[in-house]
Amino acid sequence: MADKIPHTAGAPSEATKLSIWHPFTQEALDPEPILIERAAGAYLYTADGRKLLDAISSWWVNLHGHAHPVIAEAIAAQARKLEHVIFAGFTHEPAIELAAGLRRVLPAELEHIFFSDDGSTAVEVALKMALQYWHNVGRPGKKRLVALEHAYHGDTAGAMSVGADSAFVAPFQELRIPVWRVPSAYCFRCPVGKHPDTCDIECLGALERLFEEHHDEIAAVIVEPLLQGAGGMIVHPVEFLRRIRKLCSEFGVLLIADEVLTGFGRCGRMFACERAAIVPDIMCLSKGLTGGFLPMGATVCTGTIHETFYSADRGRTFFHGHSYTANPLGCAAGIASLKIFDSEPVFDRIACIEKIHEERAARLRGHPAVADIRTIGTVMAVELSADDPGYFSRMRSVLYEFYLERGVLLRPLGNVVYILPPYVITAEELHRAHDVILESLALVRPC
Ligand SMILES: Cc1ncc(COP(=O)(O)O)c(C=O)c1O
């Protein structure tokens, strides 16, 4: 068995190590987890006194900085008043206020909000809502789902089904429902051999043919709008999303936009769908929903979908819920996060991040270690030249350690290194993250 790589910073106690099973971690190979004591702004502080720049917003959740006092206070005040109440047969002010706040920032067509616990449950709800919609309107034959290659929608069974085939899901094949998969607009590795200069989104031909033949069987298409995150920070042309919307409307198929990662400003607008000027039928939200403070999900849908559930027939009820649905503390965090969008120059910060990413990306283009660079909003990804591209690239752990040793938390997706910072990151801090990536290129052997 390979030795574990010891971290230089803040290792946890023996007792902690033995009992806690960490996510996406191979305990036999991966370094010991780093003990974090506190966090503020864009920084995490380790127990042994180091300071790490959180350049990935702690798995893409943090928006306005760690331990933001406005959100922290809102949660504390809510905890003293009402920490939780069953959400079937009862409601509460924080849920009502958060729903109203979301309605203000969401497209007007997305009128109904169903709360859940995290990104995966927001996706499960969306899939079930889409399937039951067709059931409710008397077309139960429309029950197949379509997803994109390279997709990631979470780790619960439905979400895994619509995620791409990969080593992540291989042991759970029996749990995964069959899904039709169509190419993603991964322009650097164009699935139909086109070049961006001459591309007319030919990669959508497969979806069009699938719809022509099978639209009567298809309930919904699910996409990560404009940015496929875990699949490698793949940025799609806006036209790709627009045409998917158009095809779904033409063929009577629901469009589910999984904005779990892209929502709340991540892609430069409140929602990625806005950049393409489209409105999906169903949208999934999580991660930034609470500013990154508490787990919470929401699935929002149009009135057309909702009205098919509204009936004197109990059989049409949406039989789905979780113990902590619409937890008041999560709602309070969500309300506070939305208020920060109004009280602080959040979109100016986002624009600054976008500008720095673009400047730095321009400087990296043509570097022999760089295969491709992709930017959208607050996200910049560098696909490094590798003879073993993909999530299990050997580069991944070398780079991860290299960045940590320099005080920056970056968590490459195999040979794809990306920056996805909290919006409060300063220009200087952001340049620091870019600098360590630049420095790391010396470790990459161009192929
Ligand atoms: C697009 C997308 N959907 C869903 C999920 C699952 O969210 P969670 O990890 O909160 O279950 C993720 C997580 O990274 C995601 O990126």
PDB file of C-alpha atoms in Angstrom, residues 195-392:
ATOM      1  CA  HIS A 195     -13.367  24.126 -35.200  1.00  0.00           C
ATOM      2  CA  PRO A 196     -14.898  27.050 -33.260  1.00  0.00           C
ATOM      3  CA  ASP A 197     -14.457  29.378 -36.276  1.00  0.00           C
ATOM      4  CA  THR A 198     -16.627  27.226 -38.519  1.00  0.00           C
ATOM      5  CA  CYS A 199     -18.859  25.641 -35.895  1.00  0.00           C
ATOM      6  CA  ASP A 200     -22.606  25.820 -36.314  1.00  0.00           C
ATOM      7  CA  ILE A 201     -23.296  23.762 -33.169  1.00  0.00           C
ATOM      8  CA  GLU A 202     -23.356  20.574 -35.229  1.00  0.00           C
ATOM      9  CA  CYS A 203     -22.886  18.615 -31.974  1.00  0.00           C
ATOM     10  CA  LEU A 204     -26.615  19.132 -31.369  1.00  0.00           C
ATOM     11  CA  GLY A 205     -27.464  17.014 -34.393  1.00  0.00           C
ATOM     12  CA  ALA A 206     -27.610  13.953 -32.131  1.00  0.00           C
ATOM     13  CA  LEU A 207     -30.184  15.574 -29.831  1.00  0.00           C
ATOM     14  CA  GLU A 208     -32.261  16.677 -32.792  1.00  0.00           C
ATOM     15  CA  ARG A 209     -32.285  13.155 -34.259  1.00  0.00           C
ATOM     16  CA  LEU A 210     -33.137  11.684 -30.863  1.00  0.00           C
ATOM     17  CA  PHE A 211     -36.066  14.072 -30.507  1.00  0.00           C
ATOM     18  CA  GLU A 212     -37.282  13.364 -34.045  1.00  0.00           C
ATOM     19  CA  GLU A 213     -37.409   9.650 -33.321  1.00  0.00           C
ATOM     20  CA  HIS A 214     -38.333   9.514 -29.651  1.00  0.00           C
ATOM     21  CA  HIS A 215     -39.907  12.766 -28.472  1.00  0.00           C
ATOM     22  CA  ASP A 216     -43.030  10.872 -27.467  1.00  0.00           C
ATOM     23  CA  GLU A 217     -40.967   8.949 -24.924  1.00  0.00           C
ATOM     24  CA  ILE A 218     -38.831  11.793 -23.593  1.00  0.00           C
ATOM     25  CA  ALA A 219     -39.820  13.633 -20.421  1.00  0.00           C
ATOM     26  CA  ALA A 220     -36.920  16.040 -20.030  1.00  0.00           C
ATOM     27  CA  VAL A 221     -33.411  17.057 -20.916  1.00  0.00           C
ATOM     28  CA  ILE A 222     -31.162  18.092 -18.054  1.00  0.00           C
ATOM     29  CA  VAL A 223     -28.174  20.391 -18.573  1.00  0.00           C
ATOM     30  CA  GLU A 224     -25.643  22.317 -16.541  1.00  0.00           C
ATOM     31  CA  PRO A 225     -26.216  25.612 -18.353  1.00  0.00           C
ATOM     32  CA  LEU A 226     -23.081  27.017 -20.050  1.00  0.00           C
ATOM     33  CA  LEU A 227     -20.646  25.457 -17.586  1.00  0.00           C
ATOM     34  CA  GLN A 228     -20.186  21.776 -16.873  1.00  0.00           C
ATOM     35  CA  GLY A 229     -18.331  21.834 -13.571  1.00  0.00           C
ATOM     36  CA  ALA A 230     -17.111  18.486 -12.276  1.00  0.00           C
ATOM     37  CA  GLY A 231     -16.836  17.125 -15.842  1.00  0.00           C
ATOM     38  CA  GLY A 232     -13.834  19.444 -16.351  1.00  0.00           C
ATOM     39  CA  MET A 233     -15.053  23.055 -16.213  1.00  0.00           C
ATOM     40  CA  ILE A 234     -16.266  22.847 -19.796  1.00  0.00           C
ATOM     41  CA  VAL A 235     -17.665  26.144 -21.072  1.00  0.00           C
ATOM     42  CA  HIS A 236     -20.348  25.883 -23.753  1.00  0.00           C
ATOM     43  CA  PRO A 237     -21.121  28.451 -26.432  1.00  0.00           C
ATOM     44  CA  VAL A 238     -24.271  30.386 -25.528  1.00  0.00           C
ATOM     45  CA  GLU A 239     -25.817  29.207 -28.794  1.00  0.00           C
ATOM     46  CA  PHE A 240     -25.595  25.584 -27.628  1.00  0.00           C
ATOM     47  CA  LEU A 241     -27.924  26.289 -24.706  1.00  0.00           C
ATOM     48  CA  ARG A 242     -30.225  28.467 -26.819  1.00  0.00           C
ATOM     49  CA  ARG A 243     -30.682  25.732 -29.366  1.00  0.00           C
ATOM     50  CA  ILE A 244     -31.356  23.106 -26.715  1.00  0.00           C
ATOM     51  CA  ARG A 245     -34.106  25.368 -25.378  1.00  0.00           C
ATOM     52  CA  LYS A 246     -35.494  25.770 -28.878  1.00  0.00           C
ATOM     53  CA  LEU A 247     -35.436  22.043 -29.611  1.00  0.00           C
ATOM     54  CA  CYS A 248     -37.140  21.256 -26.293  1.00  0.00           C
ATOM     55  CA  SER A 249     -39.921  23.738 -27.078  1.00  0.00           C
ATOM     56  CA  GLU A 250     -40.368  22.429 -30.628  1.00  0.00           C
ATOM     57  CA  PHE A 251     -40.579  18.796 -29.548  1.00  0.00           C
ATOM     58  CA  GLY A 252     -42.511  19.197 -26.294  1.00  0.00           C
ATOM     59  CA  VAL A 253     -39.724  18.127 -23.961  1.00  0.00           C
ATOM     60  CA  LEU A 254     -39.094  19.789 -20.580  1.00  0.00           C
ATOM     61  CA  LEU A 255     -35.778  21.548 -20.053  1.00  0.00           C
ATOM     62  CA  ILE A 256     -34.178  21.229 -16.612  1.00  0.00           C
ATOM     63  CA  ALA A 257     -31.343  23.685 -15.936  1.00  0.00           C
ATOM     64  CA  ASP A 258     -29.134  22.508 -13.110  1.00  0.00           C
ATOM     65  CA  GLU A 259     -27.854  25.856 -11.797  1.00  0.00           C
ATOM     66  CA  VAL A 260     -26.508  24.303  -8.608  1.00  0.00           C
ATOM     67  CA  LEU A 261     -23.023  25.512  -9.514  1.00  0.00           C
ATOM     68  CA  THR A 262     -23.780  28.300 -11.977  1.00  0.00           C
ATOM     69  CA  GLY A 263     -26.470  30.115  -9.991  1.00  0.00           C
ATOM     70  CA  PHE A 264     -26.094  33.248  -7.903  1.00  0.00           C
ATOM     71  CA  GLY A 265     -23.606  35.145 -10.037  1.00  0.00           C
ATOM     72  CA  ARG A 266     -21.045  32.421 -10.666  1.00  0.00           C
ATOM     73  CA  CYS A 267     -21.184  32.831 -14.432  1.00  0.00           C
ATOM     74  CA  GLY A 268     -21.376  36.631 -14.416  1.00  0.00           C
ATOM     75  CA  ARG A 269     -25.176  36.935 -14.247  1.00  0.00           C
ATOM     76  CA  MET A 270     -27.490  35.908 -11.466  1.00  0.00           C
ATOM     77  CA  PHE A 271     -28.184  32.703 -13.407  1.00  0.00           C
ATOM     78  CA  ALA A 272     -26.287  31.218 -16.336  1.00  0.00           C
ATOM     79  CA  CYS A 273     -29.571  30.884 -18.265  1.00  0.00           C
ATOM     80  CA  GLU A 274     -29.748  34.689 -18.316  1.00  0.00           C
ATOM     81  CA  ARG A 275     -26.572  34.832 -20.402  1.00  0.00           C
ATOM     82  CA  ALA A 276     -28.358  32.820 -23.075  1.00  0.00           C
ATOM     83  CA  ALA A 277     -31.629  34.702 -22.546  1.00  0.00           C
ATOM     84  CA  ILE A 278     -33.504  31.454 -22.025  1.00  0.00           C
ATOM     85  CA  VAL A 279     -35.906  30.251 -19.361  1.00  0.00           C
ATOM     86  CA  PRO A 280     -35.922  26.557 -18.487  1.00  0.00           C
ATOM     87  CA  ASP A 281     -39.066  24.751 -17.346  1.00  0.00           C
ATOM     88  CA  ILE A 282     -37.363  23.626 -14.151  1.00  0.00           C
ATOM     89  CA  MET A 283     -34.278  25.021 -12.434  1.00  0.00           C
ATOM     90  CA  CYS A 284     -32.186  23.465  -9.637  1.00  0.00           C
ATOM     91  CA  LEU A 285     -30.485  25.681  -7.068  1.00  0.00           C
ATOM     92  CA  SER A 286     -28.174  24.987  -4.144  1.00  0.00           C
ATOM     93  CA  LYS A 287     -24.538  25.779  -3.225  1.00  0.00           C
ATOM     94  CA  GLY A 288     -24.639  29.630  -3.280  1.00  0.00           C
ATOM     95  CA  LEU A 289     -28.304  29.640  -2.237  1.00  0.00           C
ATOM     96  CA  THR A 290     -27.280  30.180   1.405  1.00  0.00           C
ATOM     97  CA  GLY A 291     -24.122  32.112   0.524  1.00  0.00           C
ATOM     98  CA  GLY A 292     -22.250  28.902   1.295  1.00  0.00           C
ATOM     99  CA  PHE A 293     -23.230  28.733   4.972  1.00  0.00           C
ATOM    100  CA  LEU A 294     -25.766  25.910   5.228  1.00  0.00           C
ATOM    101  CA  PRO A 295     -26.891  23.015   3.063  1.00  0.00           C
ATOM    102  CA  MET A 296     -30.096  23.744   1.196  1.00  0.00           C
ATOM    103  CA  GLY A 297     -31.594  23.086  -2.214  1.00  0.00           C
ATOM    104  CA  ALA A 298     -34.472  24.487  -4.199  1.00  0.00           C
ATOM    105  CA  THR A 299     -36.169  23.328  -7.376  1.00  0.00           C
ATOM    106  CA  VAL A 300     -38.190  25.970  -9.148  1.00  0.00           C
ATOM    107  CA  CYS A 301     -40.692  25.450 -11.922  1.00  0.00           C
ATOM    108  CA  THR A 302     -43.217  27.155 -14.148  1.00  0.00           C
ATOM    109  CA  GLY A 303     -46.906  27.567 -13.412  1.00  0.00           C
ATOM    110  CA  THR A 304     -47.650  25.195 -16.289  1.00  0.00           C
ATOM    111  CA  ILE A 305     -45.908  22.382 -14.462  1.00  0.00           C
ATOM    112  CA  HIS A 306     -47.232  23.266 -11.038  1.00  0.00           C
ATOM    113  CA  GLU A 307     -50.864  23.477 -12.100  1.00  0.00           C
ATOM    114  CA  THR A 308     -50.880  19.827 -13.157  1.00  0.00           C
ATOM    115  CA  PHE A 309     -50.170  18.847  -9.538  1.00  0.00           C
ATOM    116  CA  TYR A 310     -52.956  21.070  -8.197  1.00  0.00           C
ATOM    117  CA  SER A 311     -55.972  18.817  -8.105  1.00  0.00           C
ATOM    118  CA  ALA A 312     -58.794  17.345  -6.053  1.00  0.00           C
ATOM    119  CA  ASP A 313     -57.163  14.019  -6.882  1.00  0.00           C
ATOM    120  CA  ARG A 314     -54.663  13.176  -4.104  1.00  0.00           C
ATOM    121  CA  GLY A 315     -52.864  10.903  -6.519  1.00  0.00           C
ATOM    122  CA  ARG A 316     -51.472  14.015  -8.181  1.00  0.00           C
ATOM    123  CA  THR A 317     -49.734  15.190  -4.998  1.00  0.00           C
ATOM    124  CA  PHE A 318     -45.989  15.562  -5.255  1.00  0.00           C
ATOM    125  CA  PHE A 319     -45.026  12.887  -2.745  1.00  0.00           C
ATOM    126  CA  HIS A 320     -41.565  14.126  -1.948  1.00  0.00           C
ATOM    127  CA  GLY A 321     -40.035  15.795   1.106  1.00  0.00           C
ATOM    128  CA  HIS A 322     -37.172  15.733   3.569  1.00  0.00           C
ATOM    129  CA  SER A 323     -37.119  16.137   7.337  1.00  0.00           C
ATOM    130  CA  TYR A 324     -35.281  19.443   7.032  1.00  0.00           C
ATOM    131  CA  THR A 325     -37.195  20.827   4.064  1.00  0.00           C
ATOM    132  CA  ALA A 326     -37.027  24.652   4.130  1.00  0.00           C
ATOM    133  CA  ASN A 327     -35.049  24.677   7.362  1.00  0.00           C
ATOM    134  CA  PRO A 328     -35.502  28.181   8.827  1.00  0.00           C
ATOM    135  CA  LEU A 329     -31.768  28.622   9.484  1.00  0.00           C
ATOM    136  CA  GLY A 330     -30.963  27.838   5.855  1.00  0.00           C
ATOM    137  CA  CYS A 331     -33.726  30.191   4.750  1.00  0.00           C
ATOM    138  CA  ALA A 332     -32.342  32.955   6.999  1.00  0.00           C
ATOM    139  CA  ALA A 333     -28.905  32.462   5.440  1.00  0.00           C
ATOM    140  CA  GLY A 334     -30.453  32.597   1.952  1.00  0.00           C
ATOM    141  CA  ILE A 335     -32.322  35.803   2.708  1.00  0.00           C
ATOM    142  CA  ALA A 336     -29.169  37.402   4.129  1.00  0.00           C
ATOM    143  CA  SER A 337     -27.153  36.312   1.088  1.00  0.00           C
ATOM    144  CA  LEU A 338     -29.699  37.891  -1.274  1.00  0.00           C
ATOM    145  CA  LYS A 339     -29.597  41.092   0.816  1.00  0.00           C
ATOM    146  CA  ILE A 340     -25.827  41.217   0.360  1.00  0.00           C
ATOM    147  CA  PHE A 341     -26.415  41.242  -3.404  1.00  0.00           C
ATOM    148  CA  ASP A 342     -28.338  44.494  -2.795  1.00  0.00           C
ATOM    149  CA  SER A 343     -26.161  46.076  -0.099  1.00  0.00           C
ATOM    150  CA  GLU A 344     -22.682  45.292  -1.414  1.00  0.00           C
ATOM    151  CA  PRO A 345     -21.221  45.778  -4.924  1.00  0.00           C
ATOM    152  CA  VAL A 346     -21.395  42.055  -5.654  1.00  0.00           C
ATOM    153  CA  PHE A 347     -21.737  42.309  -9.434  1.00  0.00           C
ATOM    154  CA  ASP A 348     -18.866  44.857  -9.565  1.00  0.00           C
ATOM    155  CA  ARG A 349     -16.713  42.326  -7.725  1.00  0.00           C
ATOM    156  CA  ILE A 350     -17.812  39.620 -10.166  1.00  0.00           C
ATOM    157  CA  ALA A 351     -16.935  41.894 -13.112  1.00  0.00           C
ATOM    158  CA  CYS A 352     -13.459  42.537 -11.629  1.00  0.00           C
ATOM    159  CA  ILE A 353     -12.839  38.819 -11.234  1.00  0.00           C
ATOM    160  CA  GLU A 354     -13.996  38.209 -14.803  1.00  0.00           C
ATOM    161  CA  LYS A 355     -11.645  40.929 -16.108  1.00  0.00           C
ATOM    162  CA  ILE A 356      -8.621  39.576 -14.245  1.00  0.00           C
ATOM    163  CA  HIS A 357      -9.378  36.032 -15.425  1.00  0.00           C
ATOM    164  CA  GLU A 358      -9.523  37.246 -19.007  1.00  0.00           C
ATOM    165  CA  GLU A 359      -6.269  39.216 -18.729  1.00  0.00           C
ATOM    166  CA  ARG A 360      -4.463  36.312 -17.152  1.00  0.00           C
ATOM    167  CA  ALA A 361      -5.946  33.799 -19.593  1.00  0.00           C
ATOM    168  CA  ALA A 362      -4.687  35.886 -22.526  1.00  0.00           C
ATOM    169  CA  ARG A 363      -1.177  35.724 -21.079  1.00  0.00           C
ATOM    170  CA  LEU A 364      -1.307  31.939 -20.750  1.00  0.00           C
ATOM    171  CA  ARG A 365      -2.557  31.218 -24.260  1.00  0.00           C
ATOM    172  CA  GLY A 366       0.114  29.573 -26.364  1.00  0.00           C
ATOM    173  CA  HIS A 367       2.095  28.322 -23.355  1.00  0.00           C
ATOM    174  CA  PRO A 368       3.357  24.849 -24.268  1.00  0.00           C
ATOM    175  CA  ALA A 369       2.008  23.354 -21.005  1.00  0.00           C
ATOM    176  CA  VAL A 370      -1.467  24.732 -21.638  1.00  0.00           C
ATOM    177  CA  ALA A 371      -3.795  22.743 -23.878  1.00  0.00           C
ATOM    178  CA  ASP A 372      -6.888  24.946 -23.465  1.00  0.00           C
ATOM    179  CA  ILE A 373      -8.141  27.870 -21.395  1.00  0.00           C
ATOM    180  CA  ARG A 374     -11.791  28.493 -20.603  1.00  0.00           C
ATOM    181  CA  THR A 375     -13.341  31.406 -18.757  1.00  0.00           C
ATOM    182  CA  ILE A 376     -16.882  32.325 -17.844  1.00  0.00           C
ATOM    183  CA  GLY A 377     -17.841  34.829 -15.167  1.00  0.00           C
ATOM    184  CA  THR A 378     -15.887  34.130 -11.997  1.00  0.00           C
ATOM    185  CA  VAL A 379     -14.523  30.823 -13.279  1.00  0.00           C
ATOM    186  CA  MET A 380     -11.282  30.265 -15.134  1.00  0.00           C
ATOM    187  CA  ALA A 381     -10.071  26.794 -16.081  1.00  0.00           C
ATOM    188  CA  VAL A 382      -6.735  25.759 -17.547  1.00  0.00           C
ATOM    189  CA  GLU A 383      -6.634  22.360 -19.193  1.00  0.00           C
ATOM    190  CA  LEU A 384      -3.035  21.266 -18.921  1.00  0.00           C
ATOM    191  CA  SER A 385      -1.271  19.276 -21.531  1.00  0.00           C
ATOM    192  CA  ALA A 386      -1.273  15.666 -20.284  1.00  0.00           C
ATOM    193  CA  ASP A 387      -0.646  12.198 -21.646  1.00  0.00           C
ATOM    194  CA  ASP A 388      -3.288  10.897 -19.217  1.00  0.00           C
ATOM    195  CA  PRO A 389      -6.048  13.553 -19.400  1.00  0.00           C
ATOM    196  CA  GLY A 390      -9.105  13.178 -17.179  1.00  0.00           C
ATOM    197  CA  TYR A 391     -10.007  13.093 -13.504  1.00  0.00           C
ATOM    198  CA  PHE A 392      -7.411  10.446 -12.637  1.00  0.00           C
TER     199      PHE A 392
END
